[in-house]
Coordinates of C-alpha atoms and ligand atoms in Angstrom, one line a residue:
M28 CA 33.6 -32.6 70.4
S29 CA 34.2 -36.3 70.9
K30 CA 32.1 -38.6 68.8
T31 CA 32.7 -41.4 71.4
W32 CA 30.7 -39.7 74.1
R33 CA 27.5 -41.3 75.2
P34 CA 24.2 -39.3 75.1
A35 CA 24.3 -38.2 78.8
T36 CA 27.7 -36.6 78.2
Q37 CA 26.9 -35.2 74.8
L38 CA 23.7 -33.5 76.1
V39 CA 25.7 -31.6 78.7
H40 CA 28.7 -30.6 76.6
D41 CA 28.3 -31.0 72.9
G42 CA 27.9 -27.9 70.8
S43 CA 29.0 -25.4 73.5
L44 CA 30.6 -22.2 72.1
R45 CA 32.3 -20.6 75.0
S46 CA 32.9 -16.8 74.8
Q47 CA 36.0 -14.9 75.9
Y48 CA 34.5 -14.8 79.4
G49 CA 34.6 -18.6 79.9
E50 CA 31.0 -18.9 81.2
T51 CA 30.0 -22.4 82.4
S52 CA 26.3 -22.0 81.3
E53 CA 25.9 -21.3 77.6
A54 CA 25.5 -17.6 76.8
I55 CA 22.2 -16.2 75.3
Y56 CA 23.1 -14.1 72.2
L57 CA 19.9 -12.2 72.1
T58 CA 20.7 -10.2 68.9
Q59 CA 18.9 -9.8 65.6
G60 CA 22.0 -8.8 63.5
F61 CA 25.8 -9.0 63.4
V62 CA 28.4 -6.3 62.8
Y63 CA 31.0 -6.6 60.1
E64 CA 34.6 -5.2 60.4
S65 CA 34.4 -3.6 56.9
A66 CA 32.1 -3.4 53.9
E67 CA 34.4 -5.9 52.2
A68 CA 33.9 -8.3 55.1
A69 CA 30.1 -8.0 54.8
E70 CA 30.3 -8.7 51.0
A71 CA 32.5 -11.7 51.6
R72 CA 30.1 -13.1 54.3
F73 CA 27.1 -12.7 52.0
K74 CA 29.0 -14.4 49.1
G75 CA 29.7 -17.3 51.5
E76 CA 33.4 -16.8 51.2
T77 CA 33.8 -16.4 55.0
E78 CA 32.2 -18.2 57.8
G79 CA 29.9 -16.3 60.3
Y80 CA 26.5 -15.2 61.1
I81 CA 24.4 -12.8 58.9
Y82 CA 21.0 -12.4 60.5
A83 CA 19.2 -14.2 63.3
R84 CA 16.5 -15.5 60.9
Y85 CA 19.3 -17.5 59.2
G86 CA 21.1 -18.6 62.3
S87 CA 22.7 -17.3 65.5
P88 CA 25.2 -18.6 68.2
T89 CA 22.8 -19.8 70.9
N90 CA 20.7 -21.5 68.3
D91 CA 23.8 -23.0 66.8
M92 CA 24.7 -24.6 70.1
F93 CA 21.2 -26.1 70.4
E94 CA 21.4 -27.4 66.8
K95 CA 24.8 -28.9 67.2
R96 CA 23.8 -30.6 70.4
M97 CA 20.8 -32.1 68.7
C98 CA 22.9 -33.3 65.8
A99 CA 25.2 -35.1 68.2
L100 CA 22.3 -36.8 69.9
E101 CA 20.5 -37.7 66.8
G102 CA 23.5 -38.6 64.6
A103 CA 22.5 -36.0 62.0
E104 CA 24.8 -33.8 60.0
E105 CA 22.6 -30.7 60.1
A106 CA 19.8 -29.3 62.2
R107 CA 17.6 -26.2 62.0
A108 CA 15.8 -24.9 65.1
T109 CA 12.2 -23.7 64.7
A110 CA 9.8 -21.6 66.7
S111 CA 7.4 -24.6 67.4
G112 CA 7.0 -28.2 66.6
M113 CA 4.4 -27.4 63.9
A114 CA 6.9 -24.9 62.2
A115 CA 9.3 -27.9 62.0
V116 CA 6.8 -30.3 60.6
T117 CA 5.4 -27.8 58.1
A118 CA 8.9 -26.7 56.9
A119 CA 10.2 -30.3 56.7
I120 CA 7.3 -31.3 54.5
L121 CA 6.6 -28.3 52.3
C122 CA 10.3 -27.4 51.6
Q123 CA 10.6 -30.6 49.5
V124 CA 7.4 -30.8 47.5
K125 CA 5.7 -28.8 44.7
A126 CA 2.3 -28.8 43.0
G127 CA 1.7 -32.2 41.4
D128 CA 3.7 -34.1 44.0
H129 CA 2.2 -36.7 46.3
I130 CA 2.6 -37.4 50.0
V131 CA 1.7 -40.7 51.7
A132 CA 1.1 -40.2 55.5
A133 CA 0.0 -42.4 58.3
R134 CA -3.6 -41.5 59.3
A135 CA -2.7 -41.6 63.0
L136 CA -1.1 -38.2 63.4
F137 CA -1.3 -35.4 65.9
G138 CA -4.3 -33.2 64.8
S139 CA -2.3 -30.2 63.4
C140 CA 0.2 -32.5 61.6
R141 CA -2.8 -34.2 59.9
W142 CA -4.2 -30.8 59.0
V143 CA -0.9 -29.9 57.2
V144 CA -0.9 -32.9 54.9
E145 CA -4.7 -33.5 54.6
T146 CA -5.9 -29.9 54.3
L147 CA -3.1 -27.4 53.7
A148 CA -0.9 -29.3 51.2
P149 CA -3.8 -30.0 48.7
K150 CA -4.6 -26.2 48.6
Y151 CA -1.2 -25.9 46.8
G152 CA -1.8 -28.8 44.5
I153 CA 0.1 -31.4 46.6
E154 CA -1.9 -34.6 46.8
C155 CA -2.0 -36.7 50.0
T156 CA -3.1 -40.2 50.8
L157 CA -3.6 -41.2 54.4
V158 CA -3.0 -44.9 55.2
D159 CA -3.3 -47.2 58.2
G160 CA 0.5 -47.0 58.8
R161 CA 0.7 -50.2 60.9
H162 CA 0.7 -52.4 57.8
L163 CA 3.6 -52.0 55.3
E164 CA 1.4 -53.1 52.4
N165 CA -0.8 -50.0 52.9
W166 CA 2.3 -47.8 52.3
E167 CA 3.2 -49.8 49.2
K168 CA -0.3 -49.7 47.7
A169 CA -0.5 -45.9 48.2
I170 CA 2.6 -45.2 46.1
R171 CA 2.1 -43.3 42.9
P172 CA 4.6 -42.2 40.2
N173 CA 4.6 -38.7 41.8
T174 CA 5.1 -39.8 45.5
K175 CA 7.9 -37.8 47.0
V176 CA 7.4 -37.9 50.8
F177 CA 6.3 -40.5 53.4
F178 CA 5.3 -38.9 56.7
L179 CA 4.7 -40.7 60.0
E180 CA 4.9 -40.4 63.8
S181 CA 5.7 -43.5 65.9
P182 CA 4.4 -44.2 68.5
T183 CA 1.3 -42.2 67.5
N184 CA -0.6 -39.6 69.4
P185 CA -2.7 -40.7 71.3
T186 CA -3.2 -44.4 70.9
L187 CA 0.5 -45.3 70.7
E188 CA 0.4 -47.3 67.5
V189 CA 3.8 -48.3 66.3
I190 CA 5.0 -48.1 62.6
D191 CA 7.9 -50.1 61.2
I192 CA 10.2 -47.2 60.3
A193 CA 12.9 -49.4 58.6
G194 CA 10.2 -51.0 56.5
V195 CA 8.7 -47.7 55.4
A196 CA 12.2 -46.4 54.6
K197 CA 13.0 -49.4 52.5
L198 CA 9.9 -48.8 50.4
A199 CA 10.7 -45.1 50.1
N200 CA 14.3 -45.8 48.9
Q201 CA 12.9 -48.0 46.1
I202 CA 11.1 -45.0 44.6
G203 CA 13.5 -42.2 45.7
A204 CA 11.1 -40.7 48.2
K205 CA 12.0 -39.2 51.6
V206 CA 10.7 -40.4 54.9
V207 CA 10.0 -37.7 57.5
V208 CA 9.5 -39.0 61.1
D209 CA 7.9 -37.0 63.9
N210 CA 9.8 -38.6 66.8
V211 CA 8.2 -36.7 69.6
F212 CA 6.5 -39.6 71.4
A213 CA 9.6 -41.9 71.3
T214 CA 12.1 -39.2 72.2
P215 CA 15.6 -39.2 70.9
I216 CA 16.6 -41.3 73.9
F217 CA 14.6 -44.3 72.8
Q218 CA 14.4 -44.2 69.0
K219 CA 16.8 -43.0 66.3
P220 CA 14.9 -42.8 63.0
L221 CA 18.0 -41.9 60.9
E222 CA 19.7 -45.1 62.0
L223 CA 16.5 -47.0 61.0
G224 CA 16.8 -45.5 57.5
A225 CA 14.5 -42.4 57.7
H226 CA 15.8 -39.3 56.0
I227 CA 14.5 -36.5 58.1
V228 CA 13.5 -36.3 61.8
V229 CA 11.4 -33.6 63.4
Y230 CA 10.6 -32.8 67.0
S231 CA 8.3 -30.6 68.9
A232 CA 11.0 -29.5 71.4
T233 CA 8.1 -28.1 73.4
K234 CA 7.7 -31.6 74.7
H235 CA 10.5 -33.7 76.4
I236 CA 13.4 -31.6 75.1
D237 CA 12.2 -28.6 77.2
G238 CA 10.4 -30.9 79.5
Q239 CA 9.5 -28.3 82.0
G240 CA 6.6 -26.6 80.4
R241 CA 8.4 -23.3 79.5
S242 CA 9.1 -22.9 75.8
L243 CA 7.6 -23.7 72.4
G244 CA 10.2 -25.0 70.0
G245 CA 11.0 -27.4 67.2
V246 CA 13.9 -28.9 65.3
I247 CA 14.5 -30.5 61.9
L248 CA 17.4 -32.9 61.5
S249 CA 18.8 -34.5 58.3
D250 CA 21.9 -34.9 56.2
R251 CA 23.8 -31.8 54.8
E252 CA 22.8 -32.5 51.2
W253 CA 19.1 -32.5 51.9
V254 CA 19.3 -29.4 54.1
N255 CA 21.3 -27.5 51.5
E256 CA 19.1 -28.6 48.6
H257 CA 15.6 -28.3 50.2
L258 CA 15.5 -26.7 53.6
Q259 CA 18.1 -23.9 53.6
D260 CA 16.3 -21.4 51.4
Y261 CA 12.8 -22.3 52.7
Y262 CA 14.1 -21.8 56.3
R263 CA 15.9 -18.5 55.6
H264 CA 13.1 -16.9 53.5
T265 CA 9.9 -18.0 55.2
G266 CA 11.2 -17.3 58.8
P267 CA 10.3 -20.1 61.2
A268 CA 13.4 -19.5 63.2
M269 CA 13.6 -20.1 66.9
S270 CA 14.3 -17.2 69.4
P271 CA 17.8 -17.4 71.0
F272 CA 16.2 -17.3 74.4
T273 CA 14.2 -20.4 73.6
A274 CA 17.3 -22.1 72.3
W275 CA 19.0 -21.4 75.6
T276 CA 16.0 -22.9 77.5
L277 CA 16.2 -26.0 75.4
L278 CA 20.0 -26.3 75.9
K279 CA 19.2 -26.4 79.6
G280 CA 16.4 -28.9 78.9
L281 CA 18.8 -31.2 76.9
E282 CA 21.2 -31.4 79.9
T283 CA 18.6 -33.3 82.0
L284 CA 16.7 -35.1 79.2
P285 CA 18.0 -38.6 79.9
L286 CA 17.4 -38.3 83.6
R287 CA 13.8 -37.0 83.1
V288 CA 12.9 -39.5 80.4
K289 CA 14.3 -42.4 82.5
Q290 CA 12.1 -41.4 85.5
Q291 CA 9.1 -40.6 83.3
T292 CA 9.4 -44.0 81.6
E293 CA 9.7 -45.9 84.9
N294 CA 6.5 -44.1 86.1
A295 CA 4.6 -44.7 82.8
S296 CA 5.5 -48.4 82.9
K297 CA 4.5 -48.9 86.6
I298 CA 1.2 -46.9 86.1
A299 CA 0.4 -48.9 83.0
D300 CA 0.9 -52.2 84.9
F301 CA -1.2 -51.0 87.8
L302 CA -4.0 -49.7 85.6
A303 CA -4.1 -52.9 83.4
D304 CA -5.2 -54.9 86.5
Q305 CA -8.1 -52.5 87.4
P306 CA -11.6 -53.7 86.8
K307 CA -12.8 -50.2 85.6
V308 CA -10.1 -50.2 82.9
A309 CA -11.0 -51.8 79.6
K310 CA -7.6 -51.5 78.0
V311 CA -4.1 -50.1 78.5
I312 CA -1.8 -49.5 75.6
Y313 CA 1.8 -49.0 76.4
P314 CA 4.7 -49.7 74.1
G315 CA 6.8 -51.1 77.0
R316 CA 4.3 -53.9 77.7
K317 CA 4.4 -57.3 76.2
D318 CA 0.7 -57.1 75.3
H319 CA 1.3 -54.0 73.0
P320 CA -0.3 -55.0 69.7
Q321 CA 3.1 -54.4 67.9
A322 CA 5.5 -55.5 70.6
D323 CA 7.7 -57.1 68.0
I324 CA 8.3 -53.8 66.2
V325 CA 8.8 -52.0 69.5
A326 CA 11.5 -54.5 70.3
K327 CA 13.1 -53.9 66.9
Q328 CA 13.2 -50.1 66.9
M329 CA 12.8 -48.7 70.4
K330 CA 15.1 -48.8 73.4
G331 CA 12.4 -48.0 75.9
G332 CA 8.6 -48.0 76.3
S333 CA 8.1 -44.2 76.1
T334 CA 6.6 -41.8 78.7
L335 CA 3.0 -42.0 77.5
V336 CA 0.2 -44.4 78.2
A337 CA -3.2 -44.7 76.5
I338 CA -6.0 -45.9 78.8
E339 CA -9.5 -46.9 77.9
L340 CA -12.1 -46.8 80.7
K341 CA -15.1 -49.1 80.6
G342 CA -17.4 -46.3 81.6
G343 CA -16.8 -44.1 78.4
K344 CA -16.7 -40.3 78.4
E345 CA -18.4 -40.0 81.8
A346 CA -15.7 -42.2 83.5
A347 CA -12.9 -40.5 81.6
F348 CA -14.0 -37.1 82.8
A349 CA -14.6 -38.4 86.4
L350 CA -11.1 -39.9 86.5
Q351 CA -9.5 -36.7 85.3
N352 CA -11.5 -34.5 87.7
A353 CA -10.6 -36.7 90.7
L354 CA -6.8 -36.9 90.1
Q355 CA -4.9 -34.6 92.4
I356 CA -1.3 -34.8 91.4
V357 CA -1.9 -35.5 87.7
K358 CA -3.0 -32.3 86.0
I359 CA -5.5 -32.0 83.1
S360 CA -3.5 -30.6 80.2
N361 CA -3.2 -31.5 76.5
N362 CA 0.6 -30.9 76.6
L363 CA 3.0 -33.8 77.1
G364 CA 6.6 -34.7 78.0
D365 CA 6.5 -32.4 81.0
A366 CA 8.1 -33.0 84.4
K367 CA 4.5 -32.8 85.7
S368 CA 2.2 -35.7 85.0
L369 CA -0.5 -34.6 82.6
I370 CA -3.7 -36.3 81.4
T371 CA -6.0 -35.4 78.5
H372 CA -9.2 -36.7 76.9
P373 CA -8.2 -36.7 73.1
A374 CA -11.8 -37.0 71.8
T375 CA -12.7 -33.6 73.2
T376 CA -9.3 -31.9 73.0
T377 CA -6.3 -32.8 70.7
H378 CA -8.4 -34.9 68.3
K379 CA -11.8 -33.1 68.6
N380 CA -11.6 -31.8 64.9
L381 CA -11.6 -35.4 63.5
T382 CA -14.9 -36.9 62.4
D383 CA -16.4 -39.6 64.7
E384 CA -15.5 -42.1 62.0
A385 CA -11.8 -41.0 61.8
R386 CA -11.6 -41.1 65.6
A387 CA -13.0 -44.6 65.7
E388 CA -10.5 -45.7 63.0
L389 CA -7.7 -44.5 65.3
G390 CA -9.2 -46.3 68.4
I391 CA -10.0 -43.0 70.2
S392 CA -13.3 -43.6 72.1
G393 CA -15.1 -41.5 74.7
G394 CA -13.4 -43.6 77.3
T395 CA -9.8 -43.0 76.1
V396 CA -7.5 -40.8 78.1
R397 CA -3.8 -40.2 77.4
L398 CA -1.3 -40.0 80.3
S399 CA 2.0 -38.2 80.0
A400 CA 4.0 -39.5 83.0
G401 CA 6.0 -36.9 84.9
I402 CA 9.0 -37.3 87.2
E403 CA 7.1 -37.4 90.5
D404 CA 7.5 -40.2 92.9
T405 CA 6.0 -43.4 91.4
D406 CA 4.1 -44.5 94.5
D407 CA 2.5 -41.1 94.8
L408 CA 1.2 -41.3 91.2
I409 CA -0.1 -44.8 91.6
E410 CA -1.9 -43.8 94.9
D411 CA -3.4 -40.8 93.0
F412 CA -4.8 -43.1 90.3
A413 CA -6.1 -45.5 92.9
Q414 CA -8.0 -42.8 94.8
A415 CA -9.3 -41.3 91.5
L416 CA -10.5 -44.6 90.1
A417 CA -12.4 -45.3 93.3
K418 CA -14.5 -42.2 92.5
V419 CA -15.3 -43.4 89.0
Q420 CA -18.7 -45.1 88.6
A421 CA -18.2 -48.7 87.4
Ligands
PLP969 C1 3.4 -35.7 67.8 C2 3.4 -34.2 67.8 N1 3.9 -33.5 66.8 C3 3.9 -32.2 66.7 C4 3.4 -31.4 67.7 C5 3.4 -29.9 67.6 O1 4.3 -29.3 68.4 P1 4.2 -27.8 68.9 O2 3.0 -27.7 69.8 O3 5.5 -27.5 69.5 O4 4.0 -26.9 67.7 C6 2.8 -32.0 68.8 C7 2.2 -31.2 69.9 O5 1.4 -31.6 70.7 C8 2.8 -33.4 68.9 O6 2.3 -34.1 69.9

């Protein structure tokens, strides 16, 4: 495959393994195992003397196509597809730490990601410090002699805080730690953490990569050395592998990723501008707006504003619920990245397990809603918000 192709071309063609039938659409190899020509061939495959598949938990052709296409897009040497985004996050972190090690993570994380580092890891003797990731000095202050991993998402879920990935990577390199970036909100179209110095990138492919609300999936991307040293055995023996059917769905999703993300971003940006002028809206946070609190870092590391908007209503929870209930096109759902516009109330859904104090720290109030812009007509979406806001008590 050509390294000179641009993303829109890579996402249609890269990684394709065409069978003897010459199919245009990628084939689904829905098989658990593989047959060897002889006992000697099986032995050689297991010894690693010959190339080829062994068992679908280790890898399989449709998954291979998805992984190769993701590598081309991300500029990574290796990828491993997982059954969900959380399987990717958990594997990427746990495969490289042991009891006695220390993780520094941004406190603004998706609820399950925060549970993995804050609650699960300490059960196995892995310490974790959560920091306000917006300020580099907090990362630096949290470093201990046993710090091995820095973990962050940027922009964050749901209040779209932005973290200086290159700055965190520089600190990590000084102590030989690895930076894991959950790049879901930025999408691979707008942000390339490996180019910014991060070592490992993870995605919930459930979101924009599928983008049509069908499959749960995830992917971990990094360099070959890290994958061979840390991830390979963990992945093969703990079994977070993706189903080949899911890999096929996601290959189809990748083909239209740039088109969808472009339209979603245009919608997000125009809705953000519309809402920012409405009297019932206290605040709009959107990385594509000049008034984003970290617009300077956005300009440095993102090529677009993202498909998500955080909106704070003056009327608190009552107004947030009234707005959601009055919307007709925009559906109430905690998912994101879908072709359909979706809205959620983080305080009572995705972030309900946090304490009131932790939610306040992250800027999640009763009046906060998170919009994931879909690919519908922009004017229809703005009209939907206008009619719904009219029904919200001031
Ligand atoms: C930022 C982020 N990371 C990880 C995940 C987990 O992904 P999945 O639901 O595919 O396990 C999500 C899901 O909402 C997310 O928003």
